[in-house]
């Protein structure tokens, strides 16, 4: 299982906070993120714009127990396995 980091305005490959993906869409569509059970680690304050599954869009507050994890079917919101936190 890999942890994929997402932070607004970043341009990296998601391997660490200082190399985070800049958008949720980039993280979800990345080849690495399509593997089962990879953890998507969102920076606090990040907004998940959801469609269908959860309404309205969710903002990740600080601190938060909200975590997304990637499965083959896309972003699923589940029980907290990590906490959203400040980068660094």
Coordinates of N, CA and C in Angstrom, one line a residue:
X1 N 0.8 -1.2 0.0 CA 0.0 0.0 0.0 C 0.9 1.2 0.0
X2 N 0.6 2.2 -0.8 CA 1.3 3.4 -0.9 C 0.4 4.6 -0.4
X3 N 1.0 5.6 0.1 CA 0.3 6.8 0.5 C 0.5 7.8 -0.6
X4 N -0.6 8.4 -1.0 CA -0.5 9.4 -2.1 C -0.9 10.7 -1.5
X5 N 0.0 11.7 -1.6 CA -0.2 13.1 -1.0 C -0.8 14.0 -2.0
X6 N -1.8 14.8 -1.6 CA -2.5 15.8 -2.4 C -2.5 17.1 -1.7
X7 N -2.0 18.2 -2.3 CA -2.0 19.5 -1.7 C -2.2 20.5 -2.9
X8 N -3.1 21.4 -2.7 CA -3.4 22.4 -3.7 C -2.2 23.2 -4.1
X9 N -2.0 23.5 -5.4 CA -1.0 24.2 -6.0 C 0.4 23.5 -6.1
X10 N 0.4 22.2 -5.7 CA 1.6 21.4 -5.9 C 1.7 20.9 -7.3
X11 N 2.9 20.4 -7.7 CA 3.0 19.9 -9.1 C 3.8 18.6 -9.1
X12 N 3.9 17.9 -8.0 CA 4.7 16.7 -7.9 C 3.9 15.4 -8.3
X13 N 4.5 14.3 -7.9 CA 4.0 13.0 -8.2 C 3.3 12.3 -7.1
X14 N 3.1 13.0 -6.0 CA 2.3 12.5 -4.8 C 3.1 11.6 -3.9
X15 N 4.4 11.5 -4.0 CA 5.2 10.7 -3.2 C 5.5 11.2 -1.8
X16 N 5.3 12.5 -1.5 CA 5.5 13.1 -0.2 C 4.9 14.5 -0.2
X17 N 4.7 15.1 1.0 CA 4.1 16.4 1.0 C 4.8 17.4 0.2
X18 N 6.2 17.4 0.1 CA 6.9 18.3 -0.7 C 6.9 18.0 -2.2
X19 N 6.3 16.9 -2.5 CA 6.2 16.4 -3.9 C 4.7 16.0 -4.2
X20 N 3.7 16.6 -3.6 CA 2.3 16.2 -3.7 C 1.7 16.5 -5.0
X21 N 0.7 15.8 -5.3 CA -0.2 16.1 -6.5 C -0.9 17.4 -6.2
X22 N -1.2 18.2 -7.2 CA -1.8 19.5 -7.0 C -3.3 19.4 -7.0
X23 N -3.9 18.3 -7.4 CA -5.3 18.2 -7.5 C -5.8 16.8 -7.2
X24 N -7.0 16.6 -6.7 CA -7.5 15.3 -6.5 C -7.7 14.6 -7.8
X25 N -8.0 15.3 -8.9 CA -8.2 14.6 -10.2 C -6.9 14.0 -10.6
X26 N -5.8 14.7 -10.5 CA -4.5 14.2 -10.8 C -4.1 13.0 -10.1
X27 N -4.4 13.0 -8.8 CA -4.1 11.8 -7.9 C -4.9 10.6 -8.3
X28 N -6.2 10.8 -8.6 CA -7.1 9.7 -8.9 C -6.7 9.1 -10.3
X29 N -6.3 9.9 -11.2 CA -6.0 9.4 -12.6 C -4.6 8.9 -12.7
X30 N -3.8 9.1 -11.8 CA -2.4 8.6 -11.8 C -2.3 7.1 -11.8
X31 N -1.4 6.5 -12.6 CA -1.3 5.0 -12.7 C -1.1 4.4 -11.3
X32 N -0.2 5.0 -10.5 CA 0.1 4.5 -9.1 C -1.2 4.4 -8.3
X33 N -2.0 5.4 -8.4 CA -3.2 5.5 -7.5 C -4.3 4.6 -7.9
X34 N -4.2 3.9 -9.0 CA -5.3 3.0 -9.4 C -5.2 1.6 -8.8
X35 N -4.1 1.4 -8.0 CA -3.9 0.1 -7.3 C -4.9 0.1 -6.1
X36 N -5.3 -1.1 -5.8 CA -6.2 -1.3 -4.7 C -5.6 -0.9 -3.4
X37 N -6.4 -0.2 -2.5 CA -6.0 0.2 -1.2 C -4.9 1.2 -1.0
X38 N -4.6 1.9 -2.0 CA -3.6 3.0 -1.8 C -4.4 4.1 -1.0
X39 N -3.7 4.7 -0.1 CA -4.2 5.8 0.8 C -4.0 7.1 0.2
X40 N -5.1 7.9 0.1 CA -5.0 9.3 -0.4 C -4.9 10.2 0.8
X41 N -3.8 10.9 1.1 CA -3.6 11.7 2.2 C -3.9 13.2 1.8
X42 N -4.9 13.8 2.3 CA -5.3 15.1 1.9 C -4.9 16.1 3.0
X43 N -4.3 17.3 2.5 CA -4.0 18.3 3.4 C -5.2 18.9 4.0
X44 N -5.1 19.3 5.3 CA -6.3 20.0 5.9 C -6.7 21.2 5.1
X45 N -8.0 21.5 5.0 CA -8.5 22.6 4.3 C -8.8 22.2 2.8
X46 N -8.4 21.0 2.4 CA -8.7 20.6 1.0 C -10.2 20.3 0.9
X47 N -10.7 20.7 -0.3 CA -12.2 20.4 -0.5 C -12.3 19.3 -1.5
X48 N -13.2 18.3 -1.1 CA -13.5 17.2 -2.0 C -14.8 17.6 -2.8
X49 N -14.7 17.9 -4.0 CA -15.9 18.2 -4.8 C -16.5 16.8 -5.2
X50 N -17.6 16.4 -4.6 CA -18.1 15.1 -4.8 C -19.3 15.2 -5.7
X51 N -19.6 14.1 -6.4 CA -20.8 14.0 -7.2 C -21.5 12.7 -7.0
X52 N -22.8 12.8 -6.7 CA -23.6 11.6 -6.5 C -23.4 10.9 -5.2
X53 N -22.2 10.5 -4.9 CA -21.9 9.7 -3.7 C -22.2 10.5 -2.4
X54 N -21.6 11.7 -2.3 CA -21.8 12.6 -1.2 C -22.1 14.0 -1.6
X55 N -23.1 14.6 -1.0 CA -23.5 15.9 -1.2 C -23.7 16.6 0.1
X56 N -23.4 17.8 0.3 CA -22.6 18.7 -0.6 C -21.1 18.4 -0.5
X57 N -20.3 19.1 -1.3 CA -18.9 18.9 -1.3 C -18.3 19.0 0.2
X58 N -17.3 18.2 0.5 CA -16.8 18.1 1.8 C -15.5 18.9 1.9
X59 N -15.4 19.7 2.9 CA -14.1 20.4 3.2 C -13.4 19.6 4.3
X60 N -12.1 19.4 4.2 CA -11.4 18.7 5.2 C -10.9 19.7 6.3
X61 N -11.5 19.7 7.4 CA -11.1 20.7 8.5 C -9.9 20.3 9.2
X62 N -9.4 21.1 10.1 CA -8.2 20.8 10.8 C -8.6 20.8 12.3
X63 N -8.3 19.7 13.0 CA -7.9 18.4 12.5 C -9.1 17.7 12.0
X64 N -8.8 16.6 11.3 CA -9.9 15.8 10.7 C -9.6 14.4 10.7
X65 N -10.7 13.6 10.9 CA -10.5 12.1 10.8 C -10.9 11.6 9.4
X66 N -11.2 12.6 8.5 CA -11.7 12.2 7.1 C -10.5 11.7 6.3
X67 N -10.6 10.6 5.6 CA -9.6 10.2 4.7 C -10.2 9.5 3.5
X68 N -9.7 9.7 2.4 CA -10.1 9.0 1.2 C -9.1 7.9 0.9
X69 N -9.6 6.8 0.3 CA -8.7 5.8 -0.1 C -9.1 5.4 -1.5
X70 N -8.1 5.0 -2.3 CA -8.3 4.7 -3.7 C -8.6 3.2 -3.9
X71 N -9.6 2.9 -4.6 CA -9.9 1.5 -5.0 C -10.0 1.6 -6.5
X72 N -10.2 0.4 -7.1 CA -10.4 0.4 -8.6 C -11.6 1.1 -9.0
X73 N -12.6 1.3 -8.2 CA -13.8 2.0 -8.5 C -13.7 3.5 -8.3
X74 N -12.5 4.0 -7.9 CA -12.4 5.4 -7.7 C -12.3 5.8 -6.2
X75 N -12.5 7.1 -5.9 CA -12.4 7.6 -4.6 C -13.6 7.1 -3.7
X76 N -13.2 6.5 -2.6 CA -14.2 6.1 -1.6 C -13.9 6.8 -0.3
X77 N -14.9 7.2 0.4 CA -14.7 7.8 1.7 C -15.0 6.7 2.7
X78 N -14.1 6.4 3.6 CA -14.3 5.4 4.6 C -14.0 5.8 6.0
X79 N -13.9 4.9 6.9 CA -13.5 5.1 8.2 C -12.1 5.7 8.3
X80 N -11.8 6.5 9.3 CA -10.5 7.2 9.4 C -9.4 6.1 9.6
X81 N -8.5 6.2 8.7 CA -7.3 5.3 8.9 C -6.0 6.2 9.1
X82 N -6.2 7.5 8.6 CA -5.1 8.5 8.8 C -5.9 9.8 9.0
X83 N -5.2 10.8 9.6 CA -5.8 12.1 9.8 C -5.2 13.1 8.7
X84 N -6.1 13.9 8.2 CA -5.7 15.0 7.3 C -4.8 15.9 8.2
X85 N -3.8 16.4 7.7 CA -2.9 17.2 8.5 C -2.2 18.3 7.7
X86 N -1.6 19.2 8.4 CA -0.8 20.2 7.7 C 0.4 19.5 7.0
X87 N 0.8 20.1 5.9 CA 2.0 19.6 5.2 C 3.2 19.8 6.0
X88 N 4.2 18.9 5.7 CA 5.5 19.0 6.3 C 5.6 18.3 7.6

